[in-house]
Coordinates of C-alpha atoms and ligand atoms in Angstrom, one line a residue:
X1 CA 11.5 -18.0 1.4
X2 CA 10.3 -21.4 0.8
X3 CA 9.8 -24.0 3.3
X4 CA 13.0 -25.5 2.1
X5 CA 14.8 -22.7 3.1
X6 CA 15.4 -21.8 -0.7
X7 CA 14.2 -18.4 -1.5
X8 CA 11.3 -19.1 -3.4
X9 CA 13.0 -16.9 -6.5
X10 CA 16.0 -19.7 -6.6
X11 CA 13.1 -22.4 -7.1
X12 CA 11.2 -20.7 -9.9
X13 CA 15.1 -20.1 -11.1
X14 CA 15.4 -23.9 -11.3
X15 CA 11.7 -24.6 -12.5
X16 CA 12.4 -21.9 -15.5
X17 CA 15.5 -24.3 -16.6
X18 CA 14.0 -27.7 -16.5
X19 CA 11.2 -26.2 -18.5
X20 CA 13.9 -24.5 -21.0
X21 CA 15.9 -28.2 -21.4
X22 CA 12.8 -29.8 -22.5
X23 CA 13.2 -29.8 -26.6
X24 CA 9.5 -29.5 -27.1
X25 CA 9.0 -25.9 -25.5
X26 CA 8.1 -23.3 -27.7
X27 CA 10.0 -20.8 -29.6
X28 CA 8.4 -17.6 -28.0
X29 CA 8.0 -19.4 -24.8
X30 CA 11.7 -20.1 -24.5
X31 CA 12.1 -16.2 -25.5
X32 CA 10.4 -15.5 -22.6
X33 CA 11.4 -17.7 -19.9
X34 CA 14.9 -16.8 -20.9
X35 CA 14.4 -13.6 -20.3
X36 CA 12.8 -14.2 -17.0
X37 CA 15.5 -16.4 -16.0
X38 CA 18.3 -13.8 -16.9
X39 CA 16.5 -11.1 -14.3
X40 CA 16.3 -14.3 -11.7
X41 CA 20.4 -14.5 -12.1
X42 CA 21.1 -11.1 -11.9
X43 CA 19.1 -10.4 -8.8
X44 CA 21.0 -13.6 -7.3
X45 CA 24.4 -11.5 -8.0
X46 CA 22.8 -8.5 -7.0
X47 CA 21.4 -9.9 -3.5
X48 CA 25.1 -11.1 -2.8
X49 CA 26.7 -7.7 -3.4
X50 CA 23.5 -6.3 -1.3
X51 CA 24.6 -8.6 2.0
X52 CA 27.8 -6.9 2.5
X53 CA 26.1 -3.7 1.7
X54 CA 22.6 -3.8 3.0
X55 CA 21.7 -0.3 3.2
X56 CA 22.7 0.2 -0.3
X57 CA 25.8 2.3 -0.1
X58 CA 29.2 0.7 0.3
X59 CA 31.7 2.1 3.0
X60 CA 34.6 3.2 0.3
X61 CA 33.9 6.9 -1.7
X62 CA 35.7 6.5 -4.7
X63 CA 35.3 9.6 -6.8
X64 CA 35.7 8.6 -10.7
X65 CA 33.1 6.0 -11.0
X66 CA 32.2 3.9 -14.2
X67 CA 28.8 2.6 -14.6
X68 CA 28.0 -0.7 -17.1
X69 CA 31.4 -0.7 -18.5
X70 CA 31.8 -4.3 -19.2
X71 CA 34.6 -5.4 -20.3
X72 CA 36.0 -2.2 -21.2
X73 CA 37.3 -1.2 -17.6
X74 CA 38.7 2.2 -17.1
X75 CA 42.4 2.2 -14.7
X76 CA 41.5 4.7 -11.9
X77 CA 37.8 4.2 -12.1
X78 CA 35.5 2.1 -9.9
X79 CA 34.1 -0.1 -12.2
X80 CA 30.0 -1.1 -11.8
X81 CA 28.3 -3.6 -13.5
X82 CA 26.1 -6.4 -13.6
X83 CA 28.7 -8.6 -14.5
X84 CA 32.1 -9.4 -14.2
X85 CA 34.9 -8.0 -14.4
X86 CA 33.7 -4.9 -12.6
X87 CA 34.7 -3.7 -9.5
X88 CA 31.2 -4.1 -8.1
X89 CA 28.3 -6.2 -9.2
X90 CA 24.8 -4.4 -8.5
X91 CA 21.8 -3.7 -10.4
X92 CA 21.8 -0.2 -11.0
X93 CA 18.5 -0.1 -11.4
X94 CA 17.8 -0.3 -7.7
X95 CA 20.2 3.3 -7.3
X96 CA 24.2 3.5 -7.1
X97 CA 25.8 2.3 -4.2
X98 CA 27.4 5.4 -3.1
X99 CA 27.4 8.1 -0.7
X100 CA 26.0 11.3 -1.0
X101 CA 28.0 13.9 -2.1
X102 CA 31.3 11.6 -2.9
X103 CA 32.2 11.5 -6.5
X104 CA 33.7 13.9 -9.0
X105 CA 32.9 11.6 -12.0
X106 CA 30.8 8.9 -13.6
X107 CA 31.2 7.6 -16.7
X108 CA 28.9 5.8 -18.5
X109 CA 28.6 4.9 -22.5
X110 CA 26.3 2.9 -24.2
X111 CA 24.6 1.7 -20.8
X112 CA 21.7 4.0 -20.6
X113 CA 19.5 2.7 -23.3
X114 CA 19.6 -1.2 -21.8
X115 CA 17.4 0.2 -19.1
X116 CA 13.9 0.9 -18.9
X117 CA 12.7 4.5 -19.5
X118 CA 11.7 6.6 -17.9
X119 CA 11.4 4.7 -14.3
X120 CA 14.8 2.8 -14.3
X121 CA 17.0 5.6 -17.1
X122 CA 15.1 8.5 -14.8
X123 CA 16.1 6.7 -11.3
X124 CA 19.4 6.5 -12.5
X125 CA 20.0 9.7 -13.4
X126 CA 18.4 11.3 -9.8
X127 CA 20.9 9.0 -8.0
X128 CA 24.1 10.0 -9.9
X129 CA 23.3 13.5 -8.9
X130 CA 23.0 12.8 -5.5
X131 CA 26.3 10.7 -5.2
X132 CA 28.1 14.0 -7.2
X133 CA 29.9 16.0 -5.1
X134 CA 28.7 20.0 -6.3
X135 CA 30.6 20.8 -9.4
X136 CA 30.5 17.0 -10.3
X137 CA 30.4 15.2 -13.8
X138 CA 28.6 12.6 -15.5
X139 CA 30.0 11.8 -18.7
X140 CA 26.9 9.5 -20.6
X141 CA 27.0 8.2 -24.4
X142 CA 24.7 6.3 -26.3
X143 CA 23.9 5.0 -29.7
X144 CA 22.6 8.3 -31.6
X145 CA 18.9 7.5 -33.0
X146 CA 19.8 11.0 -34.8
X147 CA 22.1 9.2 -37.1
X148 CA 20.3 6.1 -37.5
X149 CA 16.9 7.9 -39.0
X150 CA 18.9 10.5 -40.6
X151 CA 20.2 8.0 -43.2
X152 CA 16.8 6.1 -43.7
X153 CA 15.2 6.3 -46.1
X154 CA 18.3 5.8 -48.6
X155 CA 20.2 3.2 -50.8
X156 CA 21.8 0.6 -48.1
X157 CA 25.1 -1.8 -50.4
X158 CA 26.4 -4.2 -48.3
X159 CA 29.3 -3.0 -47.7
X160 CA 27.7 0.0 -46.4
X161 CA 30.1 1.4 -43.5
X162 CA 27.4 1.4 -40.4
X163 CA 26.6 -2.1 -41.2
X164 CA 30.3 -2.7 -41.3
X165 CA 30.6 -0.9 -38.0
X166 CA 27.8 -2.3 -35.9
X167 CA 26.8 -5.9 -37.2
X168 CA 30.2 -7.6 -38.8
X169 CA 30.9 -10.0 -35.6
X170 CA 26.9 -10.4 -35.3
X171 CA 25.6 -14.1 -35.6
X172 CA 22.7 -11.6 -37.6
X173 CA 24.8 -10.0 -39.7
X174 CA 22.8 -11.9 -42.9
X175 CA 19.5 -11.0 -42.1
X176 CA 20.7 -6.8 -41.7
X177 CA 20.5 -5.5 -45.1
X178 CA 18.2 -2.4 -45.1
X179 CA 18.2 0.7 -43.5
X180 CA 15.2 0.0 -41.2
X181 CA 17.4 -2.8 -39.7
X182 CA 20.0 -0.1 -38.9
X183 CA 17.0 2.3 -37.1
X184 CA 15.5 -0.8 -35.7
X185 CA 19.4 -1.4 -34.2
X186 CA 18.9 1.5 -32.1
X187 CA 15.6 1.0 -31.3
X188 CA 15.6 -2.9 -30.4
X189 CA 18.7 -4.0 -30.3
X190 CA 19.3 -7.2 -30.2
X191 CA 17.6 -10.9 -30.4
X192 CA 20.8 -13.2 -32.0
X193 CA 22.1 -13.1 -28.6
X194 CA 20.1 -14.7 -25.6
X195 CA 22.7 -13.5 -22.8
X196 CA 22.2 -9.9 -24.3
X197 CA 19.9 -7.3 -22.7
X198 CA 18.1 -5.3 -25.5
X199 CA 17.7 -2.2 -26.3
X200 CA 15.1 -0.8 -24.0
X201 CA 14.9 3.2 -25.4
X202 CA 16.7 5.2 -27.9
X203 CA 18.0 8.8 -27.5
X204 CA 19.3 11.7 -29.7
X205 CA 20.9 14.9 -28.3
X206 CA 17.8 16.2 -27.2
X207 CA 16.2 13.4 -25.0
X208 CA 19.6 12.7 -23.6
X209 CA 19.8 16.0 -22.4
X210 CA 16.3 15.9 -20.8
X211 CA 16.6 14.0 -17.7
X212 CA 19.6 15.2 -16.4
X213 CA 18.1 18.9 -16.9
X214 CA 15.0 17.9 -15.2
X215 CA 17.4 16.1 -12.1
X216 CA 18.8 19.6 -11.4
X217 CA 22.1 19.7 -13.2
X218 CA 23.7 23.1 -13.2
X219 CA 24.8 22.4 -17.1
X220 CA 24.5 19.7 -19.9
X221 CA 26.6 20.3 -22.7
X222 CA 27.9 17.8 -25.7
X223 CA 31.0 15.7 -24.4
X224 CA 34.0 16.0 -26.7
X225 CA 34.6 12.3 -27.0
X226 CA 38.2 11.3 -25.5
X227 CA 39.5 7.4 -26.0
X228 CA 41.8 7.8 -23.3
X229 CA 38.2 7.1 -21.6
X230 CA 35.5 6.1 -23.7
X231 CA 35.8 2.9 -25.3
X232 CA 37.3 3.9 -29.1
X233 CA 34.3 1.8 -30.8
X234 CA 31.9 4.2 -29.7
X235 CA 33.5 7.3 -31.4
X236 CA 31.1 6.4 -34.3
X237 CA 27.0 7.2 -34.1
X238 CA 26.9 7.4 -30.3
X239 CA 25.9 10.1 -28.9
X240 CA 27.7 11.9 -25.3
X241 CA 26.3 14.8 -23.4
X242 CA 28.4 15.7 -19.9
X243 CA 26.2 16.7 -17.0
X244 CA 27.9 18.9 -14.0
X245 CA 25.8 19.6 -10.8
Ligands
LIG301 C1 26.5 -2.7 -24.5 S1 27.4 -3.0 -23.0 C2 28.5 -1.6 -23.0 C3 29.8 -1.8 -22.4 C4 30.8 -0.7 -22.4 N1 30.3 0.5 -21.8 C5 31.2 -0.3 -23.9 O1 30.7 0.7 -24.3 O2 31.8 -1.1 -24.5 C6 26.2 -2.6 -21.7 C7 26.7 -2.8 -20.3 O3 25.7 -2.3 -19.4 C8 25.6 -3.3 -18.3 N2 24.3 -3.2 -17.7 C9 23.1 -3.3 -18.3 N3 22.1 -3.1 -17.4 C10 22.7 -2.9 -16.3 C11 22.2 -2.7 -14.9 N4 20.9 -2.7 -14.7 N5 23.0 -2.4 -13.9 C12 24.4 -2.4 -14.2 N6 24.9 -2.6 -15.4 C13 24.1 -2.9 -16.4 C14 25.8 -4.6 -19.1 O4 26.1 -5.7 -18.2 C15 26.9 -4.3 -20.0 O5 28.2 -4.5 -19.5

């Protein structure tokens, strides 16, 4: 806390954008500061949802829980994200705000690789088993580096169907025209977007599996992907495992 009373965070908040609004900064250090000043707003949200919950866990136990859903909310599900319109907005990063032993599911799809490996994806994956009740699911997806380097090296048209898939509402949609930009997709996605968070790690079946074996699931098996759930746009080169404790 400053001696203005500001937390000392909100000031280097408001330092980070005078600097941005000047037109002579820098490309990368624009990059940069942007970034920073993204993880500034986020813990602002965070810090609000933290005041009515300041031990971390909120009162409620709902038992079908989605995680970094976005937009795509699920009816009957508790909805978690970093942004609106979720239920909740918290940084799951620092754990998930429920009780021990209080859910039956949690659903998550192409969350997991926008956070850091192992600390935050491993953290993560510890605290959904403790919120699961025993006999509990966790339903995760994620883009499938399997199918990403299992179609490079080859011919790439541009009307080539992942490309289609993945990039056609992409301000970056001219500059993807190999095959390494479709690998690099899953590996780095995505700079055209400054409001975006990237790409942070990429799984197949195998590392997907890992963590949650390692946590102490009982079982991880593949996830036969329903839309009733999962958002229909991720049927194609994700990636779903279901964990039960
Ligand atoms: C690519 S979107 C996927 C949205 C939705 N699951 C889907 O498949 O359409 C990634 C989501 O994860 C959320 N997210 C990323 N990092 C997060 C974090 N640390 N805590 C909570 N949500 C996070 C983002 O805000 C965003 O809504």
């Amino acid at each position: 806390m400053s001696s203005s009373g500001m937390p000392s965070v909100d000031i280097l908040g408001k330092q980070i954008a005078s600097v941005l609004a000047d037109p002579a900064i820098t490309h990368g250090l624009a990059r940069t500061l942007r970034a920073a000043a993204r993880e500034i707003e986020l813990q602002r949200s965070h810090r609000t949802s933290r005041r009515s919950w300041p031990n971390g866990r909120i009162n409620g136990k709902p038992t079908k829980i989605q995680i970094g859903g976005g937009a795509h909310r699920i009816d009957g599900f508790f909805n978690i994200d970093l942004v609106p319109p979720a239920d909740l907005l918290w940084d799951i990063r620092e754990g998930v705000p429920l009780q021990s032993d209080s859910a039956n599911q949690i659903f998550s799809e192409h969350f997991l690789e926008h956070i850091d490996y192992p600390r935050s994806a491993k953290h993560f994956v510890h605290e959904a088993h403790r919120v699961l009740v025993p006999g509990g699911r966790i339903i995760t997806g994620v883009p499938d580096a399997a199918f990403a380097l299992s179609h490079y090296p080859g011919p790439l048209d541009s009307s080539d169907e992942t490309i289609e898939r993945w990039y056609t509402k992409r301000d970056c949609r001219g500059d993807i025209n190999t095959r390494l930009d479709l690998v690099n997709l899953v590996f780095r996605d995505q700079d055209d977007d400054p409001t975006y968070t990237p790409h942070l790690w990429a799984y197949d079946h195998e590392k997907l599996d890992q963590p949650f074996t390692e946590a102490g699931f009982n079982t991880v098996e593949p996830w036969t992907f329903d839309p009733t759930i999962a958002n229909p746009k991720r049927r194609w080169g994700s990636v779903y495992v279901v964990a039960t404790k």
